[in-house]
Amino acid sequence: MSSGCLYVLCAPSGTGKSTLVKRLIGEFPGVRFSISHTTRAPREGEEHGRDYFFTDKAEFLRLVEQGHFAEWAEVHGNCYGTPLSFTRELAAKGFDVLFDIDVQGARQLKASLPEACFVMLLPPSRQVLEERLRGRATDSEETIRKRLRNARGELETAGMFDHWIVNDDLDAAYDRLRAVYMARKLTPAADPGLVERLLHGWPREENG
Ligand code: ADP
Ligand code: 5GP
């Protein structure tokens, strides 16, 4: 059995990453979301164990010490971390795993999981990003300002990603994300044993 492909998705907060990730997971049953731990408070509608594992700071630091995370970082004033064992189990079962993490986390995973596909989603402009953050209506004014301030530094790391997808029109952006997902599934690395299986029992012919 082949193990699944890994996809790391980054974007400044408010770009539309969660929206696009939900769509991809909705279309492809073989794709699973890597559920992170966070010390941030749940937003309305978010569920523990589905969107995040909501964890207090003391517990988070204990998990860091125990080596529980493949990567972790402080983002916009809260801690976020990717649990290692959970991800490994999913990939070993053949699921494709999507990581929705920040650029500091992406840098760490680039070192430990170089085989992953690194995708950056870009907002069409600063103004649109601000409108989306405000339109989402889930964060305080202070939080929105902090996230907008951090966006510039996040965009400046775009050079380390394999793909850039501008989220202007949602359907068009989804088509691009879908194309990146499919293209990765069609590389030899996605199923290294495929040709060997194809040739199993295939007789060797004489030349000519
Ligand atoms: P992120 O996960 O990157 O922080 P969200 O997926 O929560 O961002 O999207 C932020 C807001 O922008 C949400 O209200 C979402 O419905 C909206 N949104 C996402 N993509 C688009 C798009 N292409 N056009 C218009 N609105 C969008
Ligand atoms: P939000 O609070 O809007 O859900 O997420 C804020 C930022 O934290 C986003 O950029 C998101 O991708 C990032 N994030 C979520 N989970 C993780 C994680 O496990 N590790 C890291 N490094 N960043 C994460």
PDB file of C-alpha atoms and ligand atoms in Angstrom:
ATOM      1  CA  MET A   1       0.000   0.000   0.000  1.00  0.00           C
ATOM      2  CA  SER A   2       1.268   3.482  -0.810  1.00  0.00           C
ATOM      3  CA  SER A   3       1.323   6.139   1.889  1.00  0.00           C
ATOM      4  CA  GLY A   4      -0.614   9.344   1.323  1.00  0.00           C
ATOM      5  CA  CYS A   5       0.669  12.657  -0.044  1.00  0.00           C
ATOM      6  CA  LEU A   6       1.298  15.568   2.313  1.00  0.00           C
ATOM      7  CA  TYR A   7       0.176  19.121   1.519  1.00  0.00           C
ATOM      8  CA  VAL A   8       1.206  22.160   3.541  1.00  0.00           C
ATOM      9  CA  LEU A   9      -1.070  25.166   3.004  1.00  0.00           C
ATOM     10  CA  CYS A  10      -0.154  28.633   4.222  1.00  0.00           C
ATOM     11  CA  ALA A  11      -1.816  32.005   3.831  1.00  0.00           C
ATOM     12  CA  PRO A  12      -2.156  35.245   5.727  1.00  0.00           C
ATOM     13  CA  SER A  13      -5.144  34.985   8.052  1.00  0.00           C
ATOM     14  CA  GLY A  14      -8.375  35.849   6.225  1.00  0.00           C
ATOM     15  CA  THR A  15      -7.164  34.826   2.737  1.00  0.00           C
ATOM     16  CA  GLY A  16      -9.644  31.942   2.552  1.00  0.00           C
ATOM     17  CA  LYS A  17      -7.577  28.914   3.466  1.00  0.00           C
ATOM     18  CA  SER A  18     -10.160  27.221   5.710  1.00  0.00           C
ATOM     19  CA  THR A  19     -12.849  27.776   3.068  1.00  0.00           C
ATOM     20  CA  LEU A  20     -10.746  26.110   0.346  1.00  0.00           C
ATOM     21  CA  VAL A  21      -9.541  23.294   2.602  1.00  0.00           C
ATOM     22  CA  LYS A  22     -13.139  22.406   3.568  1.00  0.00           C
ATOM     23  CA  ARG A  23     -14.046  22.234  -0.102  1.00  0.00           C
ATOM     24  CA  LEU A  24     -11.158  19.915  -0.965  1.00  0.00           C
ATOM     25  CA  ILE A  25     -11.928  17.616   1.973  1.00  0.00           C
ATOM     26  CA  GLY A  26     -15.601  17.647   0.962  1.00  0.00           C
ATOM     27  CA  GLU A  27     -14.774  16.543  -2.580  1.00  0.00           C
ATOM     28  CA  PHE A  28     -12.054  13.961  -1.878  1.00  0.00           C
ATOM     29  CA  PRO A  29     -12.765  11.389   0.874  1.00  0.00           C
ATOM     30  CA  GLY A  30      -9.099  10.342   0.803  1.00  0.00           C
ATOM     31  CA  VAL A  31      -7.981  13.739   2.122  1.00  0.00           C
ATOM     32  CA  ARG A  32      -7.778  14.347   5.863  1.00  0.00           C
ATOM     33  CA  PHE A  33      -7.086  17.534   7.749  1.00  0.00           C
ATOM     34  CA  SER A  34      -4.238  17.519  10.251  1.00  0.00           C
ATOM     35  CA  ILE A  35      -5.940  18.750  13.434  1.00  0.00           C
ATOM     36  CA  SER A  36      -3.641  21.066  15.359  1.00  0.00           C
ATOM     37  CA  HIS A  37      -3.526  21.980  19.013  1.00  0.00           C
ATOM     38  CA  THR A  38      -4.038  25.643  19.851  1.00  0.00           C
ATOM     39  CA  THR A  39      -4.169  27.814  22.950  1.00  0.00           C
ATOM     40  CA  ARG A  40      -6.556  30.250  21.225  1.00  0.00           C
ATOM     41  CA  ALA A  41     -10.200  30.281  22.330  1.00  0.00           C
ATOM     42  CA  PRO A  42     -12.695  28.478  20.065  1.00  0.00           C
ATOM     43  CA  ARG A  43     -14.621  30.653  17.596  1.00  0.00           C
ATOM     44  CA  GLU A  44     -18.355  30.281  17.328  1.00  0.00           C
ATOM     45  CA  GLY A  45     -19.121  27.029  15.509  1.00  0.00           C
ATOM     46  CA  GLU A  46     -15.656  25.513  16.052  1.00  0.00           C
ATOM     47  CA  GLU A  47     -15.516  22.065  17.652  1.00  0.00           C
ATOM     48  CA  HIS A  48     -12.832  20.506  19.832  1.00  0.00           C
ATOM     49  CA  GLY A  49     -11.377  17.527  17.955  1.00  0.00           C
ATOM     50  CA  ARG A  50     -12.772  18.641  14.593  1.00  0.00           C
ATOM     51  CA  ASP A  51     -11.280  22.114  13.978  1.00  0.00           C
ATOM     52  CA  TYR A  52      -8.605  22.114  16.676  1.00  0.00           C
ATOM     53  CA  PHE A  53      -7.691  20.456  19.929  1.00  0.00           C
ATOM     54  CA  PHE A  54      -8.230  23.459  22.212  1.00  0.00           C
ATOM     55  CA  THR A  55      -5.543  23.239  24.859  1.00  0.00           C
ATOM     56  CA  ASP A  56      -4.532  25.537  27.727  1.00  0.00           C
ATOM     57  CA  LYS A  57      -1.023  27.000  27.771  1.00  0.00           C
ATOM     58  CA  ALA A  58       0.317  24.723  30.557  1.00  0.00           C
ATOM     59  CA  GLU A  59      -0.889  21.596  28.758  1.00  0.00           C
ATOM     60  CA  PHE A  60       0.507  22.900  25.446  1.00  0.00           C
ATOM     61  CA  LEU A  61       3.960  23.429  26.969  1.00  0.00           C
ATOM     62  CA  ARG A  62       3.835  19.952  28.523  1.00  0.00           C
ATOM     63  CA  LEU A  63       3.109  18.492  25.061  1.00  0.00           C
ATOM     64  CA  VAL A  64       6.049  20.469  23.605  1.00  0.00           C
ATOM     65  CA  GLU A  65       8.360  18.972  26.239  1.00  0.00           C
ATOM     66  CA  GLN A  66       7.081  15.481  25.484  1.00  0.00           C
ATOM     67  CA  GLY A  67       7.978  15.908  21.795  1.00  0.00           C
ATOM     68  CA  HIS A  68       4.316  15.616  20.798  1.00  0.00           C
ATOM     69  CA  PHE A  69       4.586  18.094  17.891  1.00  0.00           C
ATOM     70  CA  ALA A  70       6.072  17.776  14.368  1.00  0.00           C
ATOM     71  CA  GLU A  71       6.302  21.579  14.546  1.00  0.00           C
ATOM     72  CA  TRP A  72       4.876  24.327  16.682  1.00  0.00           C
ATOM     73  CA  ALA A  73       4.933  28.129  16.711  1.00  0.00           C
ATOM     74  CA  GLU A  74       3.497  31.201  18.356  1.00  0.00           C
ATOM     75  CA  VAL A  75       1.190  32.857  15.821  1.00  0.00           C
ATOM     76  CA  HIS A  76      -0.684  36.136  16.368  1.00  0.00           C
ATOM     77  CA  GLY A  77      -0.131  35.762  20.142  1.00  0.00           C
ATOM     78  CA  ASN A  78      -1.330  32.137  20.532  1.00  0.00           C
ATOM     79  CA  CYS A  79       0.486  28.795  20.349  1.00  0.00           C
ATOM     80  CA  TYR A  80      -0.297  26.280  17.601  1.00  0.00           C
ATOM     81  CA  GLY A  81       1.220  22.828  17.063  1.00  0.00           C
ATOM     82  CA  THR A  82       0.901  19.847  14.711  1.00  0.00           C
ATOM     83  CA  PRO A  83       0.681  16.496  16.531  1.00  0.00           C
ATOM     84  CA  LEU A  84       3.216  14.092  15.045  1.00  0.00           C
ATOM     85  CA  SER A  85       1.647  10.682  15.771  1.00  0.00           C
ATOM     86  CA  PHE A  86      -1.807  11.645  14.473  1.00  0.00           C
ATOM     87  CA  THR A  87      -0.330  12.745  11.132  1.00  0.00           C
ATOM     88  CA  ARG A  88       1.869   9.667  10.807  1.00  0.00           C
ATOM     89  CA  GLU A  89      -1.114   7.374  11.444  1.00  0.00           C
ATOM     90  CA  LEU A  90      -3.203   9.097   8.768  1.00  0.00           C
ATOM     91  CA  ALA A  91      -0.426   9.000   6.155  1.00  0.00           C
ATOM     92  CA  ALA A  92       0.382   5.349   6.959  1.00  0.00           C
ATOM     93  CA  LYS A  93      -3.281   4.448   6.368  1.00  0.00           C
ATOM     94  CA  GLY A  94      -2.916   5.936   2.872  1.00  0.00           C
ATOM     95  CA  PHE A  95      -4.775   9.206   3.499  1.00  0.00           C
ATOM     96  CA  ASP A  96      -3.521  12.430   1.960  1.00  0.00           C
ATOM     97  CA  VAL A  97      -2.929  14.896   4.786  1.00  0.00           C
ATOM     98  CA  LEU A  98      -3.472  18.659   4.608  1.00  0.00           C
ATOM     99  CA  PHE A  99      -1.623  20.902   7.033  1.00  0.00           C
ATOM    100  CA  ASP A 100      -3.153  24.342   7.559  1.00  0.00           C
ATOM    101  CA  ILE A 101      -0.276  26.045   9.350  1.00  0.00           C
ATOM    102  CA  ASP A 102       1.595  29.338   9.458  1.00  0.00           C
ATOM    103  CA  VAL A 103       4.843  30.134   7.641  1.00  0.00           C
ATOM    104  CA  GLN A 104       7.049  29.415  10.697  1.00  0.00           C
ATOM    105  CA  GLY A 105       5.516  25.935  10.870  1.00  0.00           C
ATOM    106  CA  ALA A 106       5.947  25.489   7.110  1.00  0.00           C
ATOM    107  CA  ARG A 107       9.647  26.296   7.433  1.00  0.00           C
ATOM    108  CA  GLN A 108      10.037  23.644  10.150  1.00  0.00           C
ATOM    109  CA  LEU A 109       8.156  21.030   8.086  1.00  0.00           C
ATOM    110  CA  LYS A 110      10.216  21.872   5.005  1.00  0.00           C
ATOM    111  CA  ALA A 111      13.213  20.582   6.979  1.00  0.00           C
ATOM    112  CA  SER A 112      11.510  17.497   8.468  1.00  0.00           C
ATOM    113  CA  LEU A 113       9.065  16.598   5.623  1.00  0.00           C
ATOM    114  CA  PRO A 114      10.801  17.727   2.400  1.00  0.00           C
ATOM    115  CA  GLU A 115       8.571  15.376   0.366  1.00  0.00           C
ATOM    116  CA  ALA A 116       5.472  17.451   1.206  1.00  0.00           C
ATOM    117  CA  CYS A 117       3.900  19.824  -1.323  1.00  0.00           C
ATOM    118  CA  PHE A 118       4.112  23.430  -0.101  1.00  0.00           C
ATOM    119  CA  VAL A 119       1.338  25.747  -1.263  1.00  0.00           C
ATOM    120  CA  MET A 120       0.876  29.424  -0.471  1.00  0.00           C
ATOM    121  CA  LEU A 121      -2.510  31.069  -0.937  1.00  0.00           C
ATOM    122  CA  LEU A 122      -2.327  34.769  -1.708  1.00  0.00           C
ATOM    123  CA  PRO A 123      -5.008  37.420  -1.234  1.00  0.00           C
ATOM    124  CA  PRO A 124      -5.681  39.516  -4.364  1.00  0.00           C
ATOM    125  CA  SER A 125      -4.780  42.714  -2.426  1.00  0.00           C
ATOM    126  CA  ARG A 126      -4.341  44.119   1.067  1.00  0.00           C
ATOM    127  CA  GLN A 127      -7.719  45.783   0.837  1.00  0.00           C
ATOM    128  CA  VAL A 128      -9.519  42.541  -0.016  1.00  0.00           C
ATOM    129  CA  LEU A 129      -7.699  40.779   2.821  1.00  0.00           C
ATOM    130  CA  GLU A 130      -8.904  43.408   5.282  1.00  0.00           C
ATOM    131  CA  GLU A 131     -12.466  43.141   3.949  1.00  0.00           C
ATOM    132  CA  ARG A 132     -12.422  39.366   4.382  1.00  0.00           C
ATOM    133  CA  LEU A 133     -11.049  39.560   7.919  1.00  0.00           C
ATOM    134  CA  ARG A 134     -13.776  42.052   8.832  1.00  0.00           C
ATOM    135  CA  GLY A 135     -16.469  40.209   6.868  1.00  0.00           C
ATOM    136  CA  ARG A 136     -15.742  36.986   8.744  1.00  0.00           C
ATOM    137  CA  ALA A 137     -16.761  38.863  11.914  1.00  0.00           C
ATOM    138  CA  THR A 138     -15.097  36.383  14.257  1.00  0.00           C
ATOM    139  CA  ASP A 139     -12.236  38.493  15.605  1.00  0.00           C
ATOM    140  CA  SER A 140     -11.857  41.655  17.681  1.00  0.00           C
ATOM    141  CA  GLU A 141     -10.551  44.873  16.106  1.00  0.00           C
ATOM    142  CA  GLU A 142      -7.211  44.348  17.875  1.00  0.00           C
ATOM    143  CA  THR A 143      -6.917  40.798  16.529  1.00  0.00           C
ATOM    144  CA  ILE A 144      -7.753  41.927  12.985  1.00  0.00           C
ATOM    145  CA  ARG A 145      -5.094  44.649  13.141  1.00  0.00           C
ATOM    146  CA  LYS A 146      -2.490  42.217  14.453  1.00  0.00           C
ATOM    147  CA  ARG A 147      -3.279  39.726  11.669  1.00  0.00           C
ATOM    148  CA  LEU A 148      -3.074  42.425   8.992  1.00  0.00           C
ATOM    149  CA  ARG A 149       0.256  43.671  10.383  1.00  0.00           C
ATOM    150  CA  ASN A 150       1.650  40.122  10.262  1.00  0.00           C
ATOM    151  CA  ALA A 151       0.416  39.486   6.696  1.00  0.00           C
ATOM    152  CA  ARG A 152       3.249  41.383   5.046  1.00  0.00           C
ATOM    153  CA  GLY A 153       5.992  39.313   6.722  1.00  0.00           C
ATOM    154  CA  GLU A 154       4.111  36.113   5.858  1.00  0.00           C
ATOM    155  CA  LEU A 155       3.871  37.090   2.166  1.00  0.00           C
ATOM    156  CA  GLU A 156       7.576  37.872   2.122  1.00  0.00           C
ATOM    157  CA  THR A 157       8.305  34.152   2.700  1.00  0.00           C
ATOM    158  CA  ALA A 158       6.389  33.142  -0.458  1.00  0.00           C
ATOM    159  CA  GLY A 159       9.610  32.165  -2.261  1.00  0.00           C
ATOM    160  CA  MET A 160       9.953  28.916  -0.301  1.00  0.00           C
ATOM    161  CA  PHE A 161       6.653  27.473  -1.611  1.00  0.00           C
ATOM    162  CA  ASP A 162       6.197  25.126  -4.591  1.00  0.00           C
ATOM    163  CA  HIS A 163       2.926  26.737  -5.711  1.00  0.00           C
ATOM    164  CA  TRP A 164       1.217  30.115  -5.430  1.00  0.00           C
ATOM    165  CA  ILE A 165      -2.566  30.343  -5.694  1.00  0.00           C
ATOM    166  CA  VAL A 166      -4.280  33.737  -5.688  1.00  0.00           C
ATOM    167  CA  ASN A 167      -7.689  33.461  -4.030  1.00  0.00           C
ATOM    168  CA  ASP A 168      -9.578  36.068  -6.069  1.00  0.00           C
ATOM    169  CA  ASP A 169     -12.663  34.287  -7.358  1.00  0.00           C
ATOM    170  CA  LEU A 170     -13.391  31.350  -5.043  1.00  0.00           C
ATOM    171  CA  ASP A 171     -14.329  28.839  -7.762  1.00  0.00           C
ATOM    172  CA  ALA A 172     -11.251  29.729  -9.836  1.00  0.00           C
ATOM    173  CA  ALA A 173      -8.972  29.453  -6.784  1.00  0.00           C
ATOM    174  CA  TYR A 174     -10.517  26.097  -5.908  1.00  0.00           C
ATOM    175  CA  ASP A 175      -9.873  24.823  -9.449  1.00  0.00           C
ATOM    176  CA  ARG A 176      -6.207  25.761  -9.052  1.00  0.00           C
ATOM    177  CA  LEU A 177      -5.931  24.073  -5.663  1.00  0.00           C
ATOM    178  CA  ARG A 178      -7.628  20.981  -7.094  1.00  0.00           C
ATOM    179  CA  ALA A 179      -5.116  20.978  -9.983  1.00  0.00           C
ATOM    180  CA  VAL A 180      -2.178  21.142  -7.551  1.00  0.00           C
ATOM    181  CA  TYR A 181      -3.705  18.334  -5.467  1.00  0.00           C
ATOM    182  CA  MET A 182      -4.223  16.106  -8.522  1.00  0.00           C
ATOM    183  CA  ALA A 183      -0.811  16.840 -10.048  1.00  0.00           C
ATOM    184  CA  ARG A 184       0.903  15.715  -6.843  1.00  0.00           C
ATOM    185  CA  LYS A 185      -1.120  12.494  -6.838  1.00  0.00           C
ATOM    186  CA  LEU A 186       0.227  11.755 -10.336  1.00  0.00           C
ATOM    187  CA  THR A 187       3.924  11.895  -9.432  1.00  0.00           C
ATOM    188  CA  PRO A 188       5.943   8.651  -9.017  1.00  0.00           C
ATOM    189  CA  ALA A 189       6.507   9.605  -5.357  1.00  0.00           C
ATOM    190  CA  ALA A 190       2.768   9.288  -4.690  1.00  0.00           C
ATOM    191  CA  ASP A 191       2.844   5.549  -5.510  1.00  0.00           C
ATOM    192  CA  PRO A 192       6.442   4.315  -5.958  1.00  0.00           C
ATOM    193  CA  GLY A 193       5.368   0.656  -6.301  1.00  0.00           C
ATOM    194  CA  LEU A 194       2.902   1.200  -9.139  1.00  0.00           C
ATOM    195  CA  VAL A 195       5.083   0.151 -12.080  1.00  0.00           C
ATOM    196  CA  GLU A 196       6.490  -2.795 -10.122  1.00  0.00           C
ATOM    197  CA  ARG A 197       2.929  -4.047  -9.532  1.00  0.00           C
ATOM    198  CA  LEU A 198       2.097  -3.488 -13.187  1.00  0.00           C
ATOM    199  CA  LEU A 199       5.107  -5.550 -14.287  1.00  0.00           C
ATOM    200  CA  HIS A 200       4.501  -8.356 -11.774  1.00  0.00           C
ATOM    201  CA  GLY A 201       4.098 -11.527 -13.847  1.00  0.00           C
ATOM    202  CA  TRP A 202       4.715  -9.595 -17.072  1.00  0.00           C
ATOM    203  CA  PRO A 203       6.877 -11.921 -19.233  1.00  0.00           C
ATOM    204  CA  ARG A 204      10.231 -10.770 -20.540  1.00  0.00           C
ATOM    205  CA  GLU A 205      10.134 -10.875 -24.349  1.00  0.00           C
ATOM    206  CA  GLU A 206      13.061 -11.439 -26.680  1.00  0.00           C
ATOM    207  CA  ASN A 207      14.272  -8.240 -28.321  1.00  0.00           C
ATOM    208  CA  GLY A 208      12.513  -7.425 -31.596  1.00  0.00           C
TER     209      GLY A 208
HETATM  210  P1  ADP B   1      -8.509  31.792   6.571  1.00  0.00           P
HETATM  211  O1  ADP B   1      -8.808  30.363   6.942  1.00  0.00           O
HETATM  212  O2  ADP B   1      -7.441  31.906   5.526  1.00  0.00           O
HETATM  213  O3  ADP B   1      -8.218  32.663   7.768  1.00  0.00           O
HETATM  214  P2  ADP B   1     -11.343  31.927   5.836  1.00  0.00           P
HETATM  215  O4  ADP B   1     -11.487  30.689   5.016  1.00  0.00           O
HETATM  216  O5  ADP B   1     -11.930  31.933   7.210  1.00  0.00           O
HETATM  217  O6  ADP B   1      -9.814  32.419   5.882  1.00  0.00           O
HETATM  218  O7  ADP B   1     -11.971  33.120   4.949  1.00  0.00           O
HETATM  219  C1  ADP B   1     -12.065  34.451   5.448  1.00  0.00           C
HETATM  220  C2  ADP B   1     -13.393  35.064   4.957  1.00  0.00           C
HETATM  221  O8  ADP B   1     -13.301  35.311   3.556  1.00  0.00           O
HETATM  222  C3  ADP B   1     -14.599  34.159   5.191  1.00  0.00           C
HETATM  223  O9  ADP B   1     -15.709  34.952   5.557  1.00  0.00           O
HETATM  224  C4  ADP B   1     -14.806  33.512   3.815  1.00  0.00           C
HETATM  225  O10 ADP B   1     -16.164  33.167   3.599  1.00  0.00           O
HETATM  226  C5  ADP B   1     -14.359  34.633   2.871  1.00  0.00           C
HETATM  227  N1  ADP B   1     -13.786  34.186   1.580  1.00  0.00           N
HETATM  228  C6  ADP B   1     -12.893  33.180   1.390  1.00  0.00           C
HETATM  229  N2  ADP B   1     -12.542  33.094   0.084  1.00  0.00           N
HETATM  230  C7  ADP B   1     -13.227  34.053  -0.559  1.00  0.00           C
HETATM  231  C8  ADP B   1     -13.302  34.489  -1.954  1.00  0.00           C
HETATM  232  N3  ADP B   1     -12.590  33.918  -2.923  1.00  0.00           N
HETATM  233  N4  ADP B   1     -14.110  35.515  -2.244  1.00  0.00           N
HETATM  234  C9  ADP B   1     -14.835  36.141  -1.270  1.00  0.00           C
HETATM  235  N5  ADP B   1     -14.823  35.782   0.046  1.00  0.00           N
HETATM  236  C10 ADP B   1     -14.017  34.764   0.395  1.00  0.00           C
HETATM  237  P1  5GP B   2      -6.572  30.713  13.213  1.00  0.00           P
HETATM  238  O1  5GP B   2      -6.441  31.233  14.616  1.00  0.00           O
HETATM  239  O2  5GP B   2      -7.113  31.771  12.270  1.00  0.00           O
HETATM  240  O3  5GP B   2      -7.312  29.407  13.140  1.00  0.00           O
HETATM  241  O4  5GP B   2      -5.091  30.378  12.713  1.00  0.00           O
HETATM  242  C1  5GP B   2      -4.098  31.362  12.787  1.00  0.00           C
HETATM  243  C2  5GP B   2      -2.859  30.896  12.070  1.00  0.00           C
HETATM  244  O5  5GP B   2      -2.302  29.766  12.764  1.00  0.00           O
HETATM  245  C3  5GP B   2      -3.114  30.433  10.632  1.00  0.00           C
HETATM  246  O6  5GP B   2      -2.066  30.962   9.811  1.00  0.00           O
HETATM  247  C4  5GP B   2      -3.006  28.938  10.725  1.00  0.00           C
HETATM  248  O7  5GP B   2      -2.577  28.370   9.502  1.00  0.00           O
HETATM  249  C5  5GP B   2      -1.948  28.789  11.802  1.00  0.00           C
HETATM  250  N1  5GP B   2      -1.929  27.444  12.408  1.00  0.00           N
HETATM  251  C6  5GP B   2      -2.967  26.619  12.653  1.00  0.00           C
HETATM  252  N2  5GP B   2      -2.540  25.457  13.153  1.00  0.00           N
HETATM  253  C7  5GP B   2      -1.187  25.529  13.206  1.00  0.00           C
HETATM  254  C8  5GP B   2      -0.142  24.623  13.619  1.00  0.00           C
HETATM  255  O8  5GP B   2      -0.367  23.498  14.044  1.00  0.00           O
HETATM  256  N3  5GP B   2       1.133  25.083  13.526  1.00  0.00           N
HETATM  257  C9  5GP B   2       1.445  26.316  13.069  1.00  0.00           C
HETATM  258  N4  5GP B   2       2.716  26.660  12.998  1.00  0.00           N
HETATM  259  N5  5GP B   2       0.495  27.195  12.662  1.00  0.00           N
HETATM  260  C10 5GP B   2      -0.793  26.808  12.736  1.00  0.00           C
END
